[in-house]
Amino acid sequence: MMNLAHPGWLWLLPVLIIPLIAWYIYSQDKNEPEMNISSTRAFDSLGTSWKVWLKHLSFALKLGALACLIVILCRPQTKDSWSTSDVEGTDIVIALDVSTSMLAKDFSPNRFESAKRVATQFVSGRDHDNIGLVLFAGESFTQVPMTMDNATLVNAIGQTEIGALEDGTAIGDGIATAINRIRDGKAKSKSIILLTDGSNNTGVVAPNTAADIARKFGIKIYTIGVGSNGTAEYPVAIDYAGNIQYQRMPVVIDEATLKNIAASTGGKYFRATSGNVLSDVFKEIDRMEKTHMDVQRFTHTEDHYEPWALLLLGLLLLSLLLDYTLLRHIP
């Protein structure tokens, strides 16, 4: 259904067109040449010339073009509508390790920045999902609650920095916080993506206990061990200038616990030994975590001024064509 975004501009129709018609009628008597004769009886049978009607037609065409311009100013639009479609969507919480060890340089430029980049790409490609972000180190907290606003989530991931939490690796607490965020979601499929580069060494909730709770709520946990094989440059100190000092140390990840967490909840464990592998891991999770759901879409209004603009152009060109051909005045 067509409607007008600014119908108030319609007041220009009577304000402009009525005075123009009055001026046109008034000017007809003033612009025509006159000759005084005793009687016009001899010309009664001639009738009105066709050029007079064409002159009136030319004026009417100009008025029509003006009316089209006013309608364009009113912005004709199609009416907004809701539509329901079947799409793939799910509830997901990304639990991201922000402990100092994530600054290790076996990824480019380091594990943390690589994880943020890949997580951002993952979020950007999930248009119909409720996604939340949980950060954990020595403690855990919700950075972004469940949302379908991808832009907000991408912003939050980009602004996340290491050092906001007490250092350590509380994997169980991170999972527990993620469960609290996702357990009341309405999607049939609920999952947690846990990224960590170490072993649980602090926190209130044990990782396996958190996994048992997730299983009871029907929440799958995908665990990702982030770190290359062998050794890596780890941050060990900060010098007097504020620069981080690195030292090559063995990469230690508690893969047994991460595998158990994933297996007990119906998820899967991945080992990401480089940024490219981490990207592939998220792509695989993206393929697995799909579920059909009905989503209502709101269709925005669309302007439809093109037909009126074409009509305006056609009326104006036809009027000019008449004025410079059949109605042309020769001095």
mmCIF file of C-alpha atoms in Angstrom:
data_model
loop_
_atom_site.group_PDB
_atom_site.id
_atom_site.type_symbol
_atom_site.label_atom_id
_atom_site.label_comp_id
_atom_site.label_asym_id
_atom_site.label_seq_id
_atom_site.Cartn_x
_atom_site.Cartn_y
_atom_site.Cartn_z
ATOM 1 C CA MET A 1 0.000 0.000 0.000
ATOM 2 C CA MET A 2 1.311 3.437 -1.008
ATOM 3 C CA ASN A 3 1.437 6.236 1.527
ATOM 4 C CA LEU A 4 3.166 9.606 1.868
ATOM 5 C CA ALA A 5 5.996 10.247 4.328
ATOM 6 C CA HIS A 6 5.358 14.015 4.338
ATOM 7 C CA PRO A 7 1.719 14.563 3.376
ATOM 8 C CA GLY A 8 1.856 18.124 4.739
ATOM 9 C CA TRP A 9 3.505 19.252 1.513
ATOM 10 C CA LEU A 10 0.196 18.610 -0.293
ATOM 11 C CA TRP A 11 -0.956 22.043 0.847
ATOM 12 C CA LEU A 12 1.276 23.398 -1.925
ATOM 13 C CA LEU A 13 -1.166 22.031 -4.512
ATOM 14 C CA PRO A 14 -3.980 24.557 -3.865
ATOM 15 C CA VAL A 15 -1.595 27.312 -2.730
ATOM 16 C CA LEU A 16 0.393 27.247 -5.984
ATOM 17 C CA ILE A 17 -1.908 25.801 -8.625
ATOM 18 C CA ILE A 18 -5.056 27.855 -7.953
ATOM 19 C CA PRO A 19 -3.201 31.231 -8.189
ATOM 20 C CA LEU A 20 -1.420 30.035 -11.346
ATOM 21 C CA ILE A 21 -4.737 29.114 -12.988
ATOM 22 C CA ALA A 22 -6.201 32.487 -12.018
ATOM 23 C CA TRP A 23 -3.137 34.286 -13.397
ATOM 24 C CA TYR A 24 -3.346 32.294 -16.626
ATOM 25 C CA ILE A 25 -7.020 33.152 -17.165
ATOM 26 C CA TYR A 26 -6.391 36.801 -16.350
ATOM 27 C CA SER A 27 -3.375 37.027 -18.660
ATOM 28 C CA GLN A 28 -5.255 35.682 -21.686
ATOM 29 C CA ASP A 29 -7.083 38.954 -22.206
ATOM 30 C CA LYS A 30 -3.980 41.071 -21.573
ATOM 31 C CA ASN A 31 -1.514 39.254 -23.837
ATOM 32 C CA GLU A 32 -3.668 38.923 -26.946
ATOM 33 C CA PRO A 33 -3.587 41.712 -29.585
ATOM 34 C CA GLU A 34 -6.831 43.700 -30.015
ATOM 35 C CA MET A 35 -8.501 45.480 -32.897
ATOM 36 C CA ASN A 36 -11.681 47.522 -32.610
ATOM 37 C CA ILE A 37 -14.327 46.748 -35.238
ATOM 38 C CA SER A 38 -17.991 47.571 -35.457
ATOM 39 C CA SER A 39 -19.197 43.916 -35.525
ATOM 40 C CA THR A 40 -17.750 40.367 -35.188
ATOM 41 C CA ARG A 41 -20.701 38.719 -36.906
ATOM 42 C CA ALA A 42 -18.604 37.810 -39.924
ATOM 43 C CA PHE A 43 -16.270 35.670 -37.755
ATOM 44 C CA ASP A 44 -18.940 33.749 -35.831
ATOM 45 C CA SER A 45 -18.717 30.669 -38.070
ATOM 46 C CA LEU A 46 -14.931 30.297 -37.711
ATOM 47 C CA GLY A 47 -14.961 28.815 -34.173
ATOM 48 C CA THR A 48 -11.948 28.561 -31.871
ATOM 49 C CA SER A 49 -8.574 27.726 -33.430
ATOM 50 C CA TRP A 50 -6.968 24.359 -32.496
ATOM 51 C CA LYS A 51 -3.849 26.266 -31.483
ATOM 52 C CA VAL A 52 -5.807 27.880 -28.675
ATOM 53 C CA TRP A 53 -6.636 24.448 -27.277
ATOM 54 C CA LEU A 54 -3.002 23.369 -27.645
ATOM 55 C CA LYS A 55 -1.964 26.480 -25.719
ATOM 56 C CA HIS A 56 -4.320 25.519 -22.896
ATOM 57 C CA LEU A 57 -2.975 21.961 -23.075
ATOM 58 C CA SER A 58 0.614 23.207 -22.746
ATOM 59 C CA PHE A 59 -0.313 25.136 -19.616
ATOM 60 C CA ALA A 60 -2.134 22.102 -18.172
ATOM 61 C CA LEU A 61 0.966 19.971 -18.806
ATOM 62 C CA LYS A 62 3.105 22.463 -16.866
ATOM 63 C CA LEU A 63 0.616 22.352 -13.980
ATOM 64 C CA GLY A 64 0.775 18.543 -14.041
ATOM 65 C CA ALA A 65 4.576 18.668 -13.863
ATOM 66 C CA LEU A 66 4.342 21.018 -10.856
ATOM 67 C CA ALA A 67 1.874 18.658 -9.171
ATOM 68 C CA CYS A 68 4.288 15.724 -9.729
ATOM 69 C CA LEU A 69 7.085 17.735 -8.109
ATOM 70 C CA ILE A 70 4.918 18.363 -5.043
ATOM 71 C CA VAL A 71 4.063 14.652 -4.800
ATOM 72 C CA ILE A 72 7.794 13.835 -4.950
ATOM 73 C CA LEU A 73 8.391 16.246 -2.064
ATOM 74 C CA CYS A 74 5.770 14.272 -0.101
ATOM 75 C CA ARG A 75 7.928 11.105 -0.562
ATOM 76 C CA PRO A 76 5.530 8.383 -1.747
ATOM 77 C CA GLN A 77 6.450 5.097 -0.036
ATOM 78 C CA THR A 78 5.316 1.525 0.303
ATOM 79 C CA LYS A 79 3.836 0.590 3.658
ATOM 80 C CA ASP A 80 5.964 -1.233 6.258
ATOM 81 C CA SER A 81 5.129 -4.869 6.849
ATOM 82 C CA TRP A 82 6.094 -7.888 8.932
ATOM 83 C CA SER A 83 7.016 -11.206 7.356
ATOM 84 C CA THR A 84 7.855 -14.556 8.911
ATOM 85 C CA SER A 85 10.594 -16.731 7.448
ATOM 86 C CA ASP A 86 12.335 -19.947 8.372
ATOM 87 C CA VAL A 87 15.995 -19.264 9.194
ATOM 88 C CA GLU A 88 18.838 -20.961 10.968
ATOM 89 C CA GLY A 89 19.689 -19.593 14.410
ATOM 90 C CA THR A 90 20.843 -20.588 17.880
ATOM 91 C CA ASP A 91 21.973 -19.252 21.275
ATOM 92 C CA ILE A 92 25.730 -18.992 21.735
ATOM 93 C CA VAL A 93 28.032 -17.623 24.429
ATOM 94 C CA ILE A 94 31.694 -17.023 23.665
ATOM 95 C CA ALA A 95 33.776 -17.507 26.823
ATOM 96 C CA LEU A 96 37.140 -15.868 26.164
ATOM 97 C CA ASP A 97 40.254 -16.349 28.290
ATOM 98 C CA VAL A 98 41.797 -12.933 29.043
ATOM 99 C CA SER A 99 44.641 -14.120 31.255
ATOM 100 C CA THR A 100 48.111 -12.650 30.674
ATOM 101 C CA SER A 101 49.349 -15.824 28.989
ATOM 102 C CA MET A 102 47.048 -15.035 26.035
ATOM 103 C CA LEU A 103 49.662 -12.446 25.035
ATOM 104 C CA ALA A 104 52.019 -15.282 24.015
ATOM 105 C CA LYS A 105 53.456 -14.683 20.554
ATOM 106 C CA ASP A 106 53.081 -18.089 18.936
ATOM 107 C CA PHE A 107 50.135 -16.535 17.026
ATOM 108 C CA SER A 108 50.348 -13.325 14.995
ATOM 109 C CA PRO A 109 50.557 -10.819 16.641
ATOM 110 C CA ASN A 110 49.610 -12.877 19.733
ATOM 111 C CA ARG A 111 46.995 -15.384 20.858
ATOM 112 C CA PHE A 112 44.630 -12.779 22.244
ATOM 113 C CA GLU A 113 44.468 -10.554 19.146
ATOM 114 C CA SER A 114 44.152 -13.592 16.890
ATOM 115 C CA ALA A 115 41.275 -14.934 19.001
ATOM 116 C CA LYS A 116 39.526 -11.541 18.916
ATOM 117 C CA ARG A 117 39.872 -11.314 15.144
ATOM 118 C CA VAL A 118 38.462 -14.779 14.507
ATOM 119 C CA ALA A 119 35.659 -14.305 17.060
ATOM 120 C CA THR A 120 34.695 -11.054 15.338
ATOM 121 C CA GLN A 121 34.495 -12.812 11.964
ATOM 122 C CA PHE A 122 32.389 -15.566 13.511
ATOM 123 C CA VAL A 123 29.935 -13.127 15.117
ATOM 124 C CA SER A 124 29.624 -11.062 11.921
ATOM 125 C CA GLY A 125 28.483 -14.133 10.008
ATOM 126 C CA ARG A 126 25.759 -15.202 12.484
ATOM 127 C CA ASP A 127 22.858 -12.909 11.538
ATOM 128 C CA HIS A 128 20.017 -14.670 13.374
ATOM 129 C CA ASP A 129 21.684 -15.796 16.589
ATOM 130 C CA ASN A 130 21.538 -14.587 20.162
ATOM 131 C CA ILE A 131 25.199 -14.298 21.126
ATOM 132 C CA GLY A 132 26.791 -13.246 24.401
ATOM 133 C CA LEU A 133 30.379 -12.620 25.499
ATOM 134 C CA VAL A 134 31.889 -13.787 28.789
ATOM 135 C CA LEU A 135 35.458 -12.953 29.839
ATOM 136 C CA PHE A 136 37.411 -14.939 32.382
ATOM 137 C CA ALA A 137 40.874 -15.002 33.922
ATOM 138 C CA GLY A 138 41.241 -15.383 37.699
ATOM 139 C CA GLU A 139 37.527 -14.506 37.846
ATOM 140 C CA SER A 140 34.757 -14.125 35.282
ATOM 141 C CA PHE A 141 32.075 -11.646 34.251
ATOM 142 C CA THR A 142 29.617 -10.983 31.444
ATOM 143 C CA GLN A 143 30.958 -8.440 28.974
ATOM 144 C CA VAL A 144 27.883 -8.548 26.692
ATOM 145 C CA PRO A 145 24.573 -10.282 27.583
ATOM 146 C CA MET A 146 22.690 -12.273 24.948
ATOM 147 C CA THR A 147 21.973 -10.041 21.980
ATOM 148 C CA MET A 148 21.218 -10.144 18.249
ATOM 149 C CA ASP A 149 22.955 -6.802 17.788
ATOM 150 C CA ASN A 150 26.088 -7.979 16.004
ATOM 151 C CA ALA A 151 27.544 -4.475 15.794
ATOM 152 C CA THR A 152 27.465 -4.068 19.579
ATOM 153 C CA LEU A 153 29.073 -7.458 20.078
ATOM 154 C CA VAL A 154 31.800 -6.810 17.503
ATOM 155 C CA ASN A 155 32.522 -3.475 19.191
ATOM 156 C CA ALA A 156 32.774 -5.129 22.603
ATOM 157 C CA ILE A 157 35.168 -7.803 21.322
ATOM 158 C CA GLY A 158 37.347 -5.158 19.679
ATOM 159 C CA GLN A 159 37.533 -3.109 22.891
ATOM 160 C CA THR A 160 38.319 -6.065 25.155
ATOM 161 C CA GLU A 161 41.763 -5.804 26.748
ATOM 162 C CA ILE A 162 43.844 -8.032 28.968
ATOM 163 C CA GLY A 163 44.361 -6.785 32.513
ATOM 164 C CA ALA A 164 40.759 -5.946 33.416
ATOM 165 C CA LEU A 165 40.512 -9.053 35.615
ATOM 166 C CA GLU A 166 42.692 -10.626 38.268
ATOM 167 C CA ASP A 167 45.188 -12.885 36.535
ATOM 168 C CA GLY A 168 44.757 -16.648 36.510
ATOM 169 C CA THR A 169 42.697 -19.227 34.610
ATOM 170 C CA ALA A 170 39.309 -19.975 36.187
ATOM 171 C CA ILE A 171 37.851 -22.175 33.454
ATOM 172 C CA GLY A 172 35.048 -23.476 35.680
ATOM 173 C CA ASP A 173 33.952 -19.969 36.650
ATOM 174 C CA GLY A 174 33.976 -18.905 33.013
ATOM 175 C CA ILE A 175 31.698 -21.798 32.078
ATOM 176 C CA ALA A 176 29.395 -21.138 35.059
ATOM 177 C CA THR A 177 28.954 -17.484 34.081
ATOM 178 C CA ALA A 178 28.252 -18.471 30.481
ATOM 179 C CA ILE A 179 25.621 -20.981 31.663
ATOM 180 C CA ASN A 180 23.852 -18.254 33.641
ATOM 181 C CA ARG A 181 23.670 -16.113 30.524
ATOM 182 C CA ILE A 182 22.403 -18.766 28.130
ATOM 183 C CA ARG A 183 20.250 -21.177 30.144
ATOM 184 C CA ASP A 184 17.019 -19.150 29.807
ATOM 185 C CA GLY A 185 17.363 -18.692 26.041
ATOM 186 C CA LYS A 186 14.447 -19.731 23.810
ATOM 187 C CA ALA A 187 16.456 -21.402 21.054
ATOM 188 C CA LYS A 188 16.415 -25.181 20.889
ATOM 189 C CA SER A 189 20.178 -25.281 20.454
ATOM 190 C CA LYS A 190 22.391 -23.699 23.108
ATOM 191 C CA SER A 191 26.158 -23.806 23.071
ATOM 192 C CA ILE A 192 29.220 -22.282 24.719
ATOM 193 C CA ILE A 193 32.474 -21.722 22.845
ATOM 194 C CA LEU A 194 35.314 -21.743 25.361
ATOM 195 C CA LEU A 195 38.729 -20.399 24.309
ATOM 196 C CA THR A 196 41.613 -20.895 26.701
ATOM 197 C CA ASP A 197 45.352 -21.424 26.514
ATOM 198 C CA GLY A 198 46.040 -22.995 29.894
ATOM 199 C CA SER A 199 44.888 -25.128 32.779
ATOM 200 C CA ASN A 200 42.364 -24.355 35.488
ATOM 201 C CA ASN A 201 44.338 -22.970 38.465
ATOM 202 C CA THR A 202 41.837 -20.851 40.382
ATOM 203 C CA GLY A 203 38.156 -20.062 40.745
ATOM 204 C CA VAL A 204 35.203 -21.283 42.794
ATOM 205 C CA VAL A 205 33.659 -23.817 40.380
ATOM 206 C CA ALA A 206 35.581 -26.845 39.142
ATOM 207 C CA PRO A 207 35.550 -27.251 35.323
ATOM 208 C CA ASN A 208 33.983 -30.725 35.426
ATOM 209 C CA THR A 209 31.301 -29.531 37.843
ATOM 210 C CA ALA A 210 30.472 -26.661 35.486
ATOM 211 C CA ALA A 211 30.295 -29.149 32.599
ATOM 212 C CA ASP A 212 27.814 -31.313 34.536
ATOM 213 C CA ILE A 213 25.588 -28.267 35.093
ATOM 214 C CA ALA A 214 25.749 -27.394 31.397
ATOM 215 C CA ARG A 215 24.730 -30.924 30.468
ATOM 216 C CA LYS A 216 21.666 -30.739 32.728
ATOM 217 C CA PHE A 217 20.544 -27.576 30.903
ATOM 218 C CA GLY A 218 21.160 -29.178 27.512
ATOM 219 C CA ILE A 219 24.040 -26.818 26.724
ATOM 220 C CA LYS A 220 26.868 -28.064 24.510
ATOM 221 C CA ILE A 221 30.380 -26.775 25.136
ATOM 222 C CA TYR A 222 32.936 -26.479 22.361
ATOM 223 C CA THR A 223 36.379 -26.175 23.935
ATOM 224 C CA ILE A 224 39.336 -24.710 22.059
ATOM 225 C CA GLY A 225 42.882 -25.100 23.323
ATOM 226 C CA VAL A 226 44.811 -22.109 21.975
ATOM 227 C CA GLY A 227 48.570 -22.604 21.649
ATOM 228 C CA SER A 228 51.215 -24.019 19.349
ATOM 229 C CA ASN A 229 53.033 -27.283 19.945
ATOM 230 C CA GLY A 230 56.380 -27.047 21.723
ATOM 231 C CA THR A 231 57.431 -23.683 23.119
ATOM 232 C CA ALA A 232 56.250 -20.089 22.775
ATOM 233 C CA GLU A 233 57.296 -16.633 23.904
ATOM 234 C CA TYR A 234 55.313 -15.876 27.078
ATOM 235 C CA PRO A 235 55.041 -12.521 28.874
ATOM 236 C CA VAL A 236 56.986 -12.735 32.128
ATOM 237 C CA ALA A 237 57.535 -9.143 33.294
ATOM 238 C CA ILE A 238 57.108 -5.442 32.494
ATOM 239 C CA ASP A 239 60.230 -3.252 32.347
ATOM 240 C CA TYR A 240 60.612 0.289 33.693
ATOM 241 C CA ALA A 241 59.346 1.741 30.385
ATOM 242 C CA GLY A 242 56.152 -0.287 30.524
ATOM 243 C CA ASN A 243 57.192 -2.763 27.820
ATOM 244 C CA ILE A 244 56.299 -6.424 28.238
ATOM 245 C CA GLN A 245 59.266 -8.778 28.539
ATOM 246 C CA TYR A 246 58.954 -12.229 26.945
ATOM 247 C CA GLN A 247 60.630 -15.548 27.604
ATOM 248 C CA ARG A 248 60.389 -18.772 25.638
ATOM 249 C CA MET A 249 58.596 -21.407 27.674
ATOM 250 C CA PRO A 250 56.822 -24.752 27.043
ATOM 251 C CA VAL A 251 53.173 -24.592 25.953
ATOM 252 C CA VAL A 252 51.044 -26.359 28.554
ATOM 253 C CA ILE A 253 47.301 -26.890 27.951
ATOM 254 C CA ASP A 254 45.134 -29.207 30.030
ATOM 255 C CA GLU A 255 43.723 -30.990 26.999
ATOM 256 C CA ALA A 256 42.370 -33.870 29.063
ATOM 257 C CA THR A 257 40.036 -31.560 31.008
ATOM 258 C CA LEU A 258 38.980 -29.647 27.902
ATOM 259 C CA LYS A 259 38.220 -32.891 26.065
ATOM 260 C CA ASN A 260 36.190 -34.175 29.015
ATOM 261 C CA ILE A 261 34.180 -30.941 29.218
ATOM 262 C CA ALA A 262 33.338 -31.140 25.512
ATOM 263 C CA ALA A 263 32.559 -34.862 25.496
ATOM 264 C CA SER A 264 30.321 -34.769 28.581
ATOM 265 C CA THR A 265 28.127 -31.997 27.094
ATOM 266 C CA GLY A 266 27.883 -33.306 23.527
ATOM 267 C CA GLY A 267 30.324 -30.721 22.188
ATOM 268 C CA LYS A 268 33.749 -31.126 20.656
ATOM 269 C CA TYR A 269 37.349 -30.293 21.545
ATOM 270 C CA PHE A 270 39.655 -28.488 19.127
ATOM 271 C CA ARG A 271 43.340 -27.688 19.301
ATOM 272 C CA ALA A 272 44.235 -24.424 17.577
ATOM 273 C CA THR A 273 47.977 -24.306 16.933
ATOM 274 C CA SER A 274 47.901 -21.178 14.761
ATOM 275 C CA GLY A 275 45.661 -18.322 13.721
ATOM 276 C CA ASN A 276 44.635 -20.134 10.529
ATOM 277 C CA VAL A 277 43.716 -23.288 12.440
ATOM 278 C CA LEU A 278 41.700 -21.209 14.915
ATOM 279 C CA SER A 279 39.798 -19.687 11.997
ATOM 280 C CA ASP A 280 39.080 -23.162 10.633
ATOM 281 C CA VAL A 281 37.830 -24.246 14.076
ATOM 282 C CA PHE A 282 35.279 -21.427 14.167
ATOM 283 C CA LYS A 283 34.174 -22.271 10.630
ATOM 284 C CA GLU A 284 33.542 -25.866 11.681
ATOM 285 C CA ILE A 285 31.565 -24.752 14.739
ATOM 286 C CA ASP A 286 29.625 -22.386 12.487
ATOM 287 C CA ARG A 287 28.613 -25.330 10.288
ATOM 288 C CA MET A 288 27.612 -27.512 13.228
ATOM 289 C CA GLU A 289 25.648 -24.946 15.232
ATOM 290 C CA LYS A 290 22.641 -24.383 12.986
ATOM 291 C CA THR A 291 18.984 -24.807 13.931
ATOM 292 C CA HIS A 292 15.791 -23.818 12.125
ATOM 293 C CA MET A 293 13.580 -21.180 13.697
ATOM 294 C CA ASP A 294 10.834 -18.769 12.603
ATOM 295 C CA VAL A 295 12.039 -15.180 12.576
ATOM 296 C CA GLN A 296 9.830 -12.162 12.056
ATOM 297 C CA ARG A 297 11.402 -9.563 9.800
ATOM 298 C CA PHE A 298 10.383 -5.938 9.653
ATOM 299 C CA THR A 299 10.433 -4.545 6.133
ATOM 300 C CA HIS A 300 11.514 -0.940 6.029
ATOM 301 C CA THR A 301 9.690 1.593 3.889
ATOM 302 C CA GLU A 302 10.981 2.219 0.386
ATOM 303 C CA ASP A 303 10.656 5.483 -1.527
ATOM 304 C CA HIS A 304 8.840 5.274 -4.857
ATOM 305 C CA TYR A 305 9.416 8.682 -6.387
ATOM 306 C CA GLU A 306 10.789 7.317 -9.688
ATOM 307 C CA PRO A 307 7.402 6.992 -11.491
ATOM 308 C CA TRP A 308 6.468 10.528 -10.457
ATOM 309 C CA ALA A 309 9.842 11.854 -11.568
ATOM 310 C CA LEU A 310 9.454 10.171 -14.958
ATOM 311 C CA LEU A 311 5.922 11.553 -15.306
ATOM 312 C CA LEU A 312 7.175 15.040 -14.383
ATOM 313 C CA LEU A 313 9.910 14.808 -17.011
ATOM 314 C CA GLY A 314 7.483 13.540 -19.654
ATOM 315 C CA LEU A 315 4.910 16.301 -19.026
ATOM 316 C CA LEU A 316 7.573 18.998 -19.037
ATOM 317 C CA LEU A 317 9.184 17.742 -22.264
ATOM 318 C CA LEU A 318 5.792 17.483 -24.014
ATOM 319 C CA SER A 319 4.908 21.023 -22.944
ATOM 320 C CA LEU A 320 8.233 22.379 -24.220
ATOM 321 C CA LEU A 321 7.802 20.450 -27.464
ATOM 322 C CA LEU A 322 4.442 22.125 -28.066
ATOM 323 C CA ASP A 323 5.811 25.563 -27.148
ATOM 324 C CA TYR A 324 8.751 25.349 -29.568
ATOM 325 C CA THR A 325 6.983 23.672 -32.491
ATOM 326 C CA LEU A 326 3.229 24.071 -33.027
ATOM 327 C CA LEU A 327 2.869 27.035 -30.653
ATOM 328 C CA ARG A 328 6.083 28.786 -31.608
ATOM 329 C CA HIS A 329 5.731 32.558 -31.981
ATOM 330 C CA ILE A 330 7.455 34.107 -34.988
ATOM 331 C CA PRO A 331 8.389 37.745 -34.466
#
